[in-house]
Coordinates of C-alpha atoms (C1' of nucleotides) in Angstrom, one line a residue:
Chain A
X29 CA 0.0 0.0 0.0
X30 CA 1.7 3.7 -0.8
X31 CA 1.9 6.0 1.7
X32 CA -0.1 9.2 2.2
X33 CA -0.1 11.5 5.0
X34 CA -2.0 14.6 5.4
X35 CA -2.1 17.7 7.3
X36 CA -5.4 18.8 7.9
X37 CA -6.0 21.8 10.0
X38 CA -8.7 24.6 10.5
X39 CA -7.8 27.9 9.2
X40 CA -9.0 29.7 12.7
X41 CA -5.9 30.6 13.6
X42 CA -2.4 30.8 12.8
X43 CA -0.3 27.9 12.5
X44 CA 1.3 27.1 16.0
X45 CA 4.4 25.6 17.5
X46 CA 1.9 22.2 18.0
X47 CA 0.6 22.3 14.7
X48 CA 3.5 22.6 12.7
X49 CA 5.1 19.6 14.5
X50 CA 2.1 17.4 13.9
X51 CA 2.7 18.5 10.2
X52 CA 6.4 17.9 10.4
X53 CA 5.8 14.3 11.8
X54 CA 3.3 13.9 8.6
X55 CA 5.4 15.4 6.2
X56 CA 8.8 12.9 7.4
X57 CA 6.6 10.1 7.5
X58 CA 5.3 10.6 3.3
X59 CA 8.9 11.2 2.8
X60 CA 10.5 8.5 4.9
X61 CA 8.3 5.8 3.3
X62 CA 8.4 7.8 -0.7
X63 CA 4.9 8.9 -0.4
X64 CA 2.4 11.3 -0.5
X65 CA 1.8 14.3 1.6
X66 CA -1.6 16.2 1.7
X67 CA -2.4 19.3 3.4
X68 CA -6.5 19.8 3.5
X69 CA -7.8 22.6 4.7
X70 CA -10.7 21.5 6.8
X71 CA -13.1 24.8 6.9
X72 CA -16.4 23.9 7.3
X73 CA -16.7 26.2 10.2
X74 CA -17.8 29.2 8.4
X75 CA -18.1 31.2 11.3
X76 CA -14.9 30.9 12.6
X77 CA -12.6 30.2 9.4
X78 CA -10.6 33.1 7.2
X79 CA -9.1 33.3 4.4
X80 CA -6.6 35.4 6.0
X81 CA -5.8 32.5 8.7
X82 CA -5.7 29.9 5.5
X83 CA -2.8 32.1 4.1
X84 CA -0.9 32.0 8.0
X85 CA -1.0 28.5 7.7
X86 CA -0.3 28.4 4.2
X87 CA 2.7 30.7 5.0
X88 CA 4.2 28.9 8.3
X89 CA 4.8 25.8 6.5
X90 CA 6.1 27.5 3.4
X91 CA 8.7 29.3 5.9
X92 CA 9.4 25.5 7.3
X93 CA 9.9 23.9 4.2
X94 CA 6.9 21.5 4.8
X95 CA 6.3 21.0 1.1
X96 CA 3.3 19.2 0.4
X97 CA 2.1 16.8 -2.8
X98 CA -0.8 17.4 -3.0
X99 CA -3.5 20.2 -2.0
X100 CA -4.2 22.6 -0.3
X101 CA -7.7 20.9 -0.4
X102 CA -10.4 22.6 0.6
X103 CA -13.3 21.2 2.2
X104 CA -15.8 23.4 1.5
X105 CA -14.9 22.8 -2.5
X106 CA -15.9 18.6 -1.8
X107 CA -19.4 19.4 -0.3
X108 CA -20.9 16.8 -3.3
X109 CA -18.3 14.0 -2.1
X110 CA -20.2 14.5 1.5
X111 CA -23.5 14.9 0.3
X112 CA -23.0 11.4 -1.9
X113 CA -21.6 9.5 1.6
X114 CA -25.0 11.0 3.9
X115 CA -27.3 10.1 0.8
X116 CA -25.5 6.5 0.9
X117 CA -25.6 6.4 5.3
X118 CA -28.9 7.3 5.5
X119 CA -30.1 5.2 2.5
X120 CA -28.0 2.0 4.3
X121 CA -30.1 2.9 7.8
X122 CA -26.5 3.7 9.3
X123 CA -28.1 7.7 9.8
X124 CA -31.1 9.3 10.7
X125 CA -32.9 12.8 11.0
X126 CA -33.1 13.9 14.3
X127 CA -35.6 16.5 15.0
X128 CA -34.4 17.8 18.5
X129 CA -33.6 21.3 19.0
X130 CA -30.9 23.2 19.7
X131 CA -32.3 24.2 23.3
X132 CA -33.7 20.8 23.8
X133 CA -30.3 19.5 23.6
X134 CA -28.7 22.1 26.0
X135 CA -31.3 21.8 28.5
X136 CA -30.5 17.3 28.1
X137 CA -27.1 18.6 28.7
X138 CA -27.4 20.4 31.6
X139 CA -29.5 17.9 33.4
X140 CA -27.3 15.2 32.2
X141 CA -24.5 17.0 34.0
X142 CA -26.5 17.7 37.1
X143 CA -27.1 14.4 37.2
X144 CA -23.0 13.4 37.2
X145 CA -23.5 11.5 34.1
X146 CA -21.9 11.6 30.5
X147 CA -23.6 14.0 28.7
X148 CA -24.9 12.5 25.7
X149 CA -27.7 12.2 22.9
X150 CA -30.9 10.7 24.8
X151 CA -31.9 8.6 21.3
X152 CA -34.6 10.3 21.1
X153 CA -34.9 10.4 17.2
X154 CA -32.7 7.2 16.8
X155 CA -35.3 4.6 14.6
X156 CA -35.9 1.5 16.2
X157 CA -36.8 -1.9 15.5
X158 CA -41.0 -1.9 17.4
X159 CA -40.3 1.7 18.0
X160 CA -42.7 4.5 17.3
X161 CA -40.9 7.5 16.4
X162 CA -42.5 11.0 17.8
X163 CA -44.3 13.2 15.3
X164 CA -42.4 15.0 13.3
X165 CA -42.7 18.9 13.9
X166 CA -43.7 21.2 11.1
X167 CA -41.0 24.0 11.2
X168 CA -37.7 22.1 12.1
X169 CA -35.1 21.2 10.2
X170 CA -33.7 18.1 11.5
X171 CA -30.2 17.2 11.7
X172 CA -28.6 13.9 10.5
X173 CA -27.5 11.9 12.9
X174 CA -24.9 8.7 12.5
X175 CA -26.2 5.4 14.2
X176 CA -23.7 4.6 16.1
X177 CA -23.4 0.9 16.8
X178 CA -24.7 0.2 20.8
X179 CA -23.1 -3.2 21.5
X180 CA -19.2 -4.5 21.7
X181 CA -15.8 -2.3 21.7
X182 CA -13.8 -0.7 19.4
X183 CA -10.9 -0.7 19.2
X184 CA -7.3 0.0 17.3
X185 CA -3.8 -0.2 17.7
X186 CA -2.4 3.3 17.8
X187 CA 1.1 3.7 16.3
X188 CA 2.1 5.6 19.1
X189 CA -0.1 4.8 22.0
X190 CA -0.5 1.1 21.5
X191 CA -3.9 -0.5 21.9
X192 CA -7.0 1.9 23.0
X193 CA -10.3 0.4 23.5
X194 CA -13.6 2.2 23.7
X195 CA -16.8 0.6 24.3
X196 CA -19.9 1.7 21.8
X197 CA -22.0 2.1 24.8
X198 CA -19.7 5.6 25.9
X199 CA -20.4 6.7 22.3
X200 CA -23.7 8.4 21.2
X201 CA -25.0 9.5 18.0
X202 CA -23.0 12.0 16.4
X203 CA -24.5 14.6 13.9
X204 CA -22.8 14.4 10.7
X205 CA -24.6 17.4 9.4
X206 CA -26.4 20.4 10.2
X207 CA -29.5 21.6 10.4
X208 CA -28.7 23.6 7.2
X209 CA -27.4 20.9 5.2
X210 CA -23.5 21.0 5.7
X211 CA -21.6 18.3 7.3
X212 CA -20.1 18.4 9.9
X213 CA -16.2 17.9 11.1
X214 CA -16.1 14.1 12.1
X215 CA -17.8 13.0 8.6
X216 CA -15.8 15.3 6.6
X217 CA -13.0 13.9 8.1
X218 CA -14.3 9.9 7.5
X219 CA -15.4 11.3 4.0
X220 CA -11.8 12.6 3.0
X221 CA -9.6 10.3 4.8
X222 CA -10.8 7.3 2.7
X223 CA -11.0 8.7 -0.7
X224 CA -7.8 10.4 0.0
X225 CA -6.2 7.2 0.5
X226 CA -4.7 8.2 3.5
X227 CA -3.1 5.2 4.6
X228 CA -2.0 6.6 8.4
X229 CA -3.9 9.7 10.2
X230 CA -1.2 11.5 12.3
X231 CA -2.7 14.1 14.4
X232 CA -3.1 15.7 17.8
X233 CA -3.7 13.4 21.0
X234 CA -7.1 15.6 21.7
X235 CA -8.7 13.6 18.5
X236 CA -8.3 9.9 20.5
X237 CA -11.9 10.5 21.6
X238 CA -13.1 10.9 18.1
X239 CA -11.3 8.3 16.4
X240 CA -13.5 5.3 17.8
X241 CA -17.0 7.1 16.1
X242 CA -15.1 7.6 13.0
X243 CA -14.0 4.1 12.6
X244 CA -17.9 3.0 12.9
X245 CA -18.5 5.5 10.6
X246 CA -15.4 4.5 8.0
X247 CA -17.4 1.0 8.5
X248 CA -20.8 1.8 8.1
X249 CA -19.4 3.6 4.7
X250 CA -18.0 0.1 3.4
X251 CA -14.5 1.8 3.5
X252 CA -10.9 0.6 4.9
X253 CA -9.8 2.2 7.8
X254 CA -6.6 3.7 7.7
X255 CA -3.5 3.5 10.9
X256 CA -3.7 6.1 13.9
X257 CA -1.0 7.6 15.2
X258 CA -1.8 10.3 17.8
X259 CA 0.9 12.6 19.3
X260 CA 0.8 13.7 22.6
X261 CA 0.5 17.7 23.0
X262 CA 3.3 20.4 23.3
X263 CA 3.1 22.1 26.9
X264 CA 4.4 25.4 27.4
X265 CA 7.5 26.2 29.4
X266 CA 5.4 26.0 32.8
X267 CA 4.2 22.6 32.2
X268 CA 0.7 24.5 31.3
X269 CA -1.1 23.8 28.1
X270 CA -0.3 26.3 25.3
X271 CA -3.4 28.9 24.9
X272 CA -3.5 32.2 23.2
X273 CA -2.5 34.3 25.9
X274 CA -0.1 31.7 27.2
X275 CA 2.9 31.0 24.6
X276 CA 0.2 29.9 21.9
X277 CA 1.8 31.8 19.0
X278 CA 2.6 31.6 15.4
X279 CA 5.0 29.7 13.5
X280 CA 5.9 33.4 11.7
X281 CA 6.5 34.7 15.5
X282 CA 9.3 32.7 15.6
X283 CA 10.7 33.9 12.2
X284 CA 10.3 37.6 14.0
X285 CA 12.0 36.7 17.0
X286 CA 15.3 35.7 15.3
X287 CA 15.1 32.1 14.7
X288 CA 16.2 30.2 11.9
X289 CA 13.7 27.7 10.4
X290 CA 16.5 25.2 10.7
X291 CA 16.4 25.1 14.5
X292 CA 12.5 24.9 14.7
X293 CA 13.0 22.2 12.4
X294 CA 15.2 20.1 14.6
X295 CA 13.9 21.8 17.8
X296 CA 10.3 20.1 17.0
X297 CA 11.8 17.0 15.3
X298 CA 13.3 16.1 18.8
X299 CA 10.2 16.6 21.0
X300 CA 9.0 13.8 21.6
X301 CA 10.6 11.8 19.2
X302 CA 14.1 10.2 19.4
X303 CA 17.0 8.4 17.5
X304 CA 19.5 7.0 20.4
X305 CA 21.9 10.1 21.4
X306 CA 21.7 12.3 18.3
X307 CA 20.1 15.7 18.8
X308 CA 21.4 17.8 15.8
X309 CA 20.6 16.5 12.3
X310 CA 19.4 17.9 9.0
X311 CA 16.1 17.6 7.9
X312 CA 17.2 15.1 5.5
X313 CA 18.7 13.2 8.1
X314 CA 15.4 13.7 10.3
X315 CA 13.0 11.7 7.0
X316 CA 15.6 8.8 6.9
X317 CA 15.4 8.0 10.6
X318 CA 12.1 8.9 11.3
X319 CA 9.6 6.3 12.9
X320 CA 6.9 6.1 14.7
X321 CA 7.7 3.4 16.8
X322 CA 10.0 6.2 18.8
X323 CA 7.3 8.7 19.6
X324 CA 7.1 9.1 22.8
X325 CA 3.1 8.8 24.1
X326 CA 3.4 11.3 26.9
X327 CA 3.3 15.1 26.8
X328 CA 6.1 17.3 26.3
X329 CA 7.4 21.1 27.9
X330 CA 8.6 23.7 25.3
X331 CA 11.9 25.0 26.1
X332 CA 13.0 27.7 25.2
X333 CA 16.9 27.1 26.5
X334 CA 17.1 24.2 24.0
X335 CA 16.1 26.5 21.2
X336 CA 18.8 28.6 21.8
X337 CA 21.4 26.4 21.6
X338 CA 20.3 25.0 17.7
X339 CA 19.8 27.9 16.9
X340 CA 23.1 29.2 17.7
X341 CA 23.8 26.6 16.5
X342 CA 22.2 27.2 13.0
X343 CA 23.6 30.3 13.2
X344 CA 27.2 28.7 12.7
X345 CA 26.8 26.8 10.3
X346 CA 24.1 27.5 7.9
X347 CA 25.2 28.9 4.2
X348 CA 26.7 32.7 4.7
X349 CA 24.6 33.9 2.1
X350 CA 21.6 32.6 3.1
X351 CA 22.3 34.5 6.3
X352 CA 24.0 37.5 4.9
X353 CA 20.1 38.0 3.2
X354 CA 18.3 37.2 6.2
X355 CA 20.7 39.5 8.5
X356 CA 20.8 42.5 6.1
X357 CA 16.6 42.7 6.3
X358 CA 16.6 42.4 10.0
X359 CA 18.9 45.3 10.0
X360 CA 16.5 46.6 7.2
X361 CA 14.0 46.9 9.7
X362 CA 16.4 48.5 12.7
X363 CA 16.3 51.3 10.5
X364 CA 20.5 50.3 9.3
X365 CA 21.5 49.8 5.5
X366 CA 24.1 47.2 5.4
X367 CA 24.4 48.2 1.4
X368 CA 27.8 49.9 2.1
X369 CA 31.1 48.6 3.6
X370 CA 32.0 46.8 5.0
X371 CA 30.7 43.6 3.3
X372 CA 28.1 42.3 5.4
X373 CA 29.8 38.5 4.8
X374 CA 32.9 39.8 6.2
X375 CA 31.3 40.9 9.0
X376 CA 29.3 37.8 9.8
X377 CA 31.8 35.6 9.2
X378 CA 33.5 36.8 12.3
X379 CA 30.9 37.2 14.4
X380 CA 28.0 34.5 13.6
X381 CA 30.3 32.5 16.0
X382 CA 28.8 34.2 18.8
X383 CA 25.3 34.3 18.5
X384 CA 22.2 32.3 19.6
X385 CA 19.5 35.1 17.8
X386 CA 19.5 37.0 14.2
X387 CA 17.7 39.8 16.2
X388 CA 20.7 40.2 18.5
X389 CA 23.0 39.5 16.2
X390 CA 22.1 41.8 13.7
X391 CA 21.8 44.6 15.9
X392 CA 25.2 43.4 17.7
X393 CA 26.6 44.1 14.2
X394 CA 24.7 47.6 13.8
X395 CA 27.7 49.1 14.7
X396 CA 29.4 48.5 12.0
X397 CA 27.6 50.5 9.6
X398 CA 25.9 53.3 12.1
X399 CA 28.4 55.0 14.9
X400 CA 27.5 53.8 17.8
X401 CA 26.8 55.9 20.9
X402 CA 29.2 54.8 23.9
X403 CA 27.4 54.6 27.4
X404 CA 29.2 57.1 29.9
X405 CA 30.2 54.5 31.9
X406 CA 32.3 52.5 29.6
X407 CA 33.8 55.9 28.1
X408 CA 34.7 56.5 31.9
X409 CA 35.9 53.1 33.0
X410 CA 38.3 52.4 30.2
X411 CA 39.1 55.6 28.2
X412 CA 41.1 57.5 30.7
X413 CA 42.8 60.4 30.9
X414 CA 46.4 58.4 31.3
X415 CA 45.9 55.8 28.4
X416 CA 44.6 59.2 25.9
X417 CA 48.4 59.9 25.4
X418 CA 48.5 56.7 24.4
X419 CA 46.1 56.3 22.4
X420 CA 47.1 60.0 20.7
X421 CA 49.9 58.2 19.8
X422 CA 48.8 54.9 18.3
X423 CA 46.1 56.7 16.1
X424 CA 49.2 58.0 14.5
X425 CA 50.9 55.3 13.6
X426 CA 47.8 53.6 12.5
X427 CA 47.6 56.5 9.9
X428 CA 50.9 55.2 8.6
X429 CA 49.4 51.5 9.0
X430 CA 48.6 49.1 5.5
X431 CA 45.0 48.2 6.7
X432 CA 45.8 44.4 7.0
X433 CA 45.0 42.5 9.8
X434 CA 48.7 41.6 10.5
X435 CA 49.8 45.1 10.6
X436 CA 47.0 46.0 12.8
X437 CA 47.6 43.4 15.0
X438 CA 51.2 44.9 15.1
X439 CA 50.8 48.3 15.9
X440 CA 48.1 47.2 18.6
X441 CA 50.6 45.3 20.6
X442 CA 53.4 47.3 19.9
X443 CA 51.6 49.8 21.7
X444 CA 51.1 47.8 24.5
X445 CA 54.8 46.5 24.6
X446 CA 56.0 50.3 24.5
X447 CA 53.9 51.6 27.4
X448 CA 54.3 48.2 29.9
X449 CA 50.6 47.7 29.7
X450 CA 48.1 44.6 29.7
X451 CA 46.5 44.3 26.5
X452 CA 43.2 44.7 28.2
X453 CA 44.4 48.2 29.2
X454 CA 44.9 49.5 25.1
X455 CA 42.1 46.8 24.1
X456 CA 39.5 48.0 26.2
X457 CA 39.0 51.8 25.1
X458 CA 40.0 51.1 21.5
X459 CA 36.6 48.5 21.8
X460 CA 34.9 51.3 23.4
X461 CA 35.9 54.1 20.5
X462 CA 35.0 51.6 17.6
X463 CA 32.4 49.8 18.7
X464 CA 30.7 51.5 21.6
X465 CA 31.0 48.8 24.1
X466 CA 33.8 47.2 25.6
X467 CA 32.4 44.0 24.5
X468 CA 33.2 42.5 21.3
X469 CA 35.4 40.0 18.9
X470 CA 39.7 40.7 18.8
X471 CA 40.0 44.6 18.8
X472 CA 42.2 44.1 15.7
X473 CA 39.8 41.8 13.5
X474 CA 37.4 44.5 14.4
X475 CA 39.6 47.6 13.7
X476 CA 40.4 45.3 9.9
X477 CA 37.0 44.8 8.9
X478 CA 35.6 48.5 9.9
X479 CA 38.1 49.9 7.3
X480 CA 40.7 52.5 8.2
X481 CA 38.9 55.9 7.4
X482 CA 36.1 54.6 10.0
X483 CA 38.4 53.5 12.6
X484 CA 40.1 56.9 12.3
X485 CA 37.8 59.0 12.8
X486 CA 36.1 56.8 15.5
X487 CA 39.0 57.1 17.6
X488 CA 39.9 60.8 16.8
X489 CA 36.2 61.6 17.8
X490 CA 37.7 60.6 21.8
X491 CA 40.5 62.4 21.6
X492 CA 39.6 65.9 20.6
Chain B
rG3 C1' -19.2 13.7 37.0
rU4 C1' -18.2 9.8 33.1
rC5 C1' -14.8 7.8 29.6
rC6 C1' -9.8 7.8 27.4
rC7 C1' -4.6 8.7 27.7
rC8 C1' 0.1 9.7 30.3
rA9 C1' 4.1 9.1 34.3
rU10 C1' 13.0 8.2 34.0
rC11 C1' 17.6 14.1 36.1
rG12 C1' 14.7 21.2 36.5
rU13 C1' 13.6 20.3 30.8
rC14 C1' 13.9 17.1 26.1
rU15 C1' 14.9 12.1 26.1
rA16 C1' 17.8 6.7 25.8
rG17 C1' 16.1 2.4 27.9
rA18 C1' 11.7 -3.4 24.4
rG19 C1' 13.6 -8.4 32.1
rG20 C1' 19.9 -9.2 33.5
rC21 C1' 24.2 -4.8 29.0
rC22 C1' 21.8 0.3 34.5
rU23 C1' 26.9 1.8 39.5
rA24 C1' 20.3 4.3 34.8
rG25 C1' 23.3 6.9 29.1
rG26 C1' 23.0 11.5 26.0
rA27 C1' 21.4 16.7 25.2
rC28 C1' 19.8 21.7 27.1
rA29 C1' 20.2 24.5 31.5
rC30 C1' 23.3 25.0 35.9
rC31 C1' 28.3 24.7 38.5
rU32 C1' 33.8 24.1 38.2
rG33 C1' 38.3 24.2 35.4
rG34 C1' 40.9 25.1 30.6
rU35 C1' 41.6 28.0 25.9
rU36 C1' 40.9 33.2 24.6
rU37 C1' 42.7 40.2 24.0
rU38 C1' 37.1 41.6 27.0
rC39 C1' 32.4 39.1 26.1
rA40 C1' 30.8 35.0 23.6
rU41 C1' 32.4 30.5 21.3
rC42 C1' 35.0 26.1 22.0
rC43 C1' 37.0 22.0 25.2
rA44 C1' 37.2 19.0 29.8
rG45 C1' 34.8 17.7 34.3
rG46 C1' 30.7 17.9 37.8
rC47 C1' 25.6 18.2 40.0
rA48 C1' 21.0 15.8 39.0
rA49 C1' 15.9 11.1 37.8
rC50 C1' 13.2 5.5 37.3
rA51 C1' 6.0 9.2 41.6
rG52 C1' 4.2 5.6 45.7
rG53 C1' 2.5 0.7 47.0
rG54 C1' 1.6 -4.3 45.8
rG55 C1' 2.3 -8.4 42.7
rU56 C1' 4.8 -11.8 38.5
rU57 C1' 10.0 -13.5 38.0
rC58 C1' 16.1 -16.4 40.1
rG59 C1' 16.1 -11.1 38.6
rA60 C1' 12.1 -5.3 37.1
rC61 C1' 13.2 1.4 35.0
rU62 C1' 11.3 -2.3 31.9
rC63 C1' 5.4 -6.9 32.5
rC64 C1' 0.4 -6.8 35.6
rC65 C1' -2.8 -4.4 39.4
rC66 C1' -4.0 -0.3 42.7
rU67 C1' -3.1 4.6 44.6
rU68 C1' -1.5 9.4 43.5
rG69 C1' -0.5 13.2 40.2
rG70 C1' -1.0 15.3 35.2
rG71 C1' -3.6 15.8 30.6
rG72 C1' -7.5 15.1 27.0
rA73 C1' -12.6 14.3 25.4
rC74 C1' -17.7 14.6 26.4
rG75 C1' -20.8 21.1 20.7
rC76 C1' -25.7 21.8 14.8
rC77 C1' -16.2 23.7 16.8
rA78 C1' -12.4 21.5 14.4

RNA sequence: GUCCCCAUCGUCUAGAGGCCUAGGACACCUGGUUUUCAUCCAGGCAACAGGGGUUCGACUCCCCUUGGGGACGCCA
């Protein structure tokens, strides 16, 4: 049988952190096993679904690389495919009309609650062998309802959680479409899983509870049922479930807040599924290991720590110009032009090293291409009025200096040599005249890549 | 309330009955490299929720307790 996965979520929101790894796990899967990935976009829900939260979604897996074979399908373009499986459920006695209201129901509810029991559908409407069915009233349109079975258990072996059993009797009759006609979620679902051909469902653990009613329903349809692998759910950082106020955010956030699509990758790859020891690998790597036997059934905490580290380490080693065009629009947007010298590669090169963020990192770099303000502090602490002779000094011989980084190097420690100072003592304000802080890479790289009309004038600017 | 699921260091996890004196990674601590900071390298701290079984032997299998999560919509 040939693979097919599919990614099928409801464009009400963005795509988050929980999403996209449910996606990622479809997508490695398809791959892994040289099938077929499908992304559907399941928006019956015409209240609540946008066309401007199909293109988020749409977006966040284009900015992962989640490529997908087929689709986006939409669900709302298949309504005859549902209409065709009702006509055949309720023609086969597996569905009924069901002429209870609204209120009705939410008033069974409520009771049912009060009462400590399992809320559920009372049957009221459910056709009966020897049972009379109550008149049917004038002005209500009635629901269709799917007749589920009431005896025995079903049950399925879950890819990752092993064997679940549910009995019938905890499921009631589901409606599988609306008073106005349009079907509902758990039938579209039956309904486009099968003639998809999706051979294994990956999705969200909070779907378990469905997945028995469906399978009745996959049977009452005359249809095979595919595999079930459900994936526990992504917890924030406090061990809390993720909700919009509470570290539920998009995909595309991430891109904002400096990461590389790289580390998200691997980041997601590695919660809550494993391969032995390794923890940094490709994406290409990631489809040739990928199982599902290692997927780990229980829930697992976001952190944010872990992040940091692939993505510093992303940072390192990720192809310079790739980087150079992501760096030079984050610096876009801090208001700095990185068009001029000195060549933004140059510049990275030296100090991608460092970094754990292309936020911080491109506004670490700023400097380079805006002068930087020194804080008071620094400019008091290091750039004293015994080292300014000094300094007076150097900036001459640096004016005589072949911008190489040899001959930088040379005059820098020369200058220490000659005075009987620690390097930290010439290093320090020289950082704090270039650069503004006293923090940064060797003085002399620094002074090399700046260019020697900059560093100049930087360092004249303290001494007037 | 009812049903379903889950349970190893702070966190992500390895572990398919003896390989476990429980391994790796992040974080943290210590030391080294370094021109400051960071990187990098070396070392360290740190866990099988509790109780019963089964077995010669249990982190691994079974049961119970506890704790956590999910589902019970004319939402998906």
């Amino acid at each position: 049988m040939t693979v097919r996965t599919r990614f099928a979520p409801s464009p009400t929101g963005f795509l988050h952190i929980g999403g996209a790894r449910t996606a990622l796990f479809s997508w490695a899967y398809a791959k892994k096993h040289g099938g077929k990935f499908v992304l559907r976009v399941e928006d019956t829900d015409l209240a609540r679904s946008t066309p401007e939260a199909v293109q988020a979604i749409l977006d966040g897996m284009d900015w992962l690389g989640l490529t997908y074979d087929e689709g986006p399908l939409y669900q709302m373009q298949r309504m005859e495919h549902y209409q065709k499986r009702l006509d055949q459920l309720l023609e086969s006695g597996h569905a009924y009309y069901c002429y209870s209201s609204k209120d009705e129901l939410d008033v069974l509810r409520e009771q049912q609650k009060q009462q400590g029991v399992k809320p559920r559908y009372d049957g009221k409407w459910r056709p009966e062998e020897g049972k009379t069915l109550p008149e049917v009233p004038a002005d209500t349109k009635p629901v269709v309802r799917f007749k589920n079975p009431q005896g025995g258990v079903v049950s399925w072996h879950d890819m990752v959680k092993g064997k679940i059993e549910i009995a019938n009797t905890e499921l009631d009759d589901v409606i599988i479409a609306r008073s106005d006609g349009t079907p509902t979620y758990n039938f579209c679902v039956v309904v486009d899983d099968t003639e998809m051909g999706i051979s294994q469902v990956i999705r969200g653990d909070d779907h378990v509870n469905n997945t028995p009613r469906q399978i009745n329903m996959i049977n009452a349809l005359g249809a095979t049922v595919p595999q079930y692998a459900h994936l526990s759910m992504i917890l924030g950082a406090d061990g809390q479930k993720l909700s919009k106020r509470h570290g539920a955010v998009s995909v595309m956030q991430y891109h904002e807040d400096g990461y590389l699509p790289e580390a998200i990758l691997n980041y997601l790859a590695r919660l809550g599924w494993s391969h032995g020891d390794d923890e940094v690998f490709d994406m290409q790597q990631f489809c040739e290991w990928f199982d599902l036997d290692h997927i780990t059934p229980s829930a697992a905490q976001f952190n944010t720590e872990k992040l940091n580290w692939l993505n510093a380490h992303y940072i390192k080693t990720i192809d310079i110009d790739v980087l150079s065009a992501d760096i030079t629009q984050r610096l876009d947007k801090l208001g700095v032009s990185a068009k001029m010298e000195p060549p933004i590669k140059r510049v990275l090169e030296l100090y991608r090293e460092r970094a754990s963020n292309l936020n911080q990192l491109a506004s670490d770099i700023a400097y380079f291409y805006v002068r930087p303000e020194a804080h008071s502090d620094d400019v008091e602490k290091h750039i004293t009025s015994e080292i300014k002779p000094v300094m007076q000094k150097m900036l001459e011989t640096l004016k005589n200096t072949v911008w190489e980084l040899e001959a930088i190097h040379h005059v820098v420690s020369s200058t220490v040599k000659e005075n009987s100072l620690k390097f930290p003592k010439v290093a320090m304000p020289l950082r704090v005249m270039l650069v503004g802080i006293a923090q940064s890479p060797s003085v002399d790289e620094v002074m090399a890549i700046l260019g020697k009309e900059e560093v100049l004038q930087r360092i004249e600017s303290y001494l007037k």
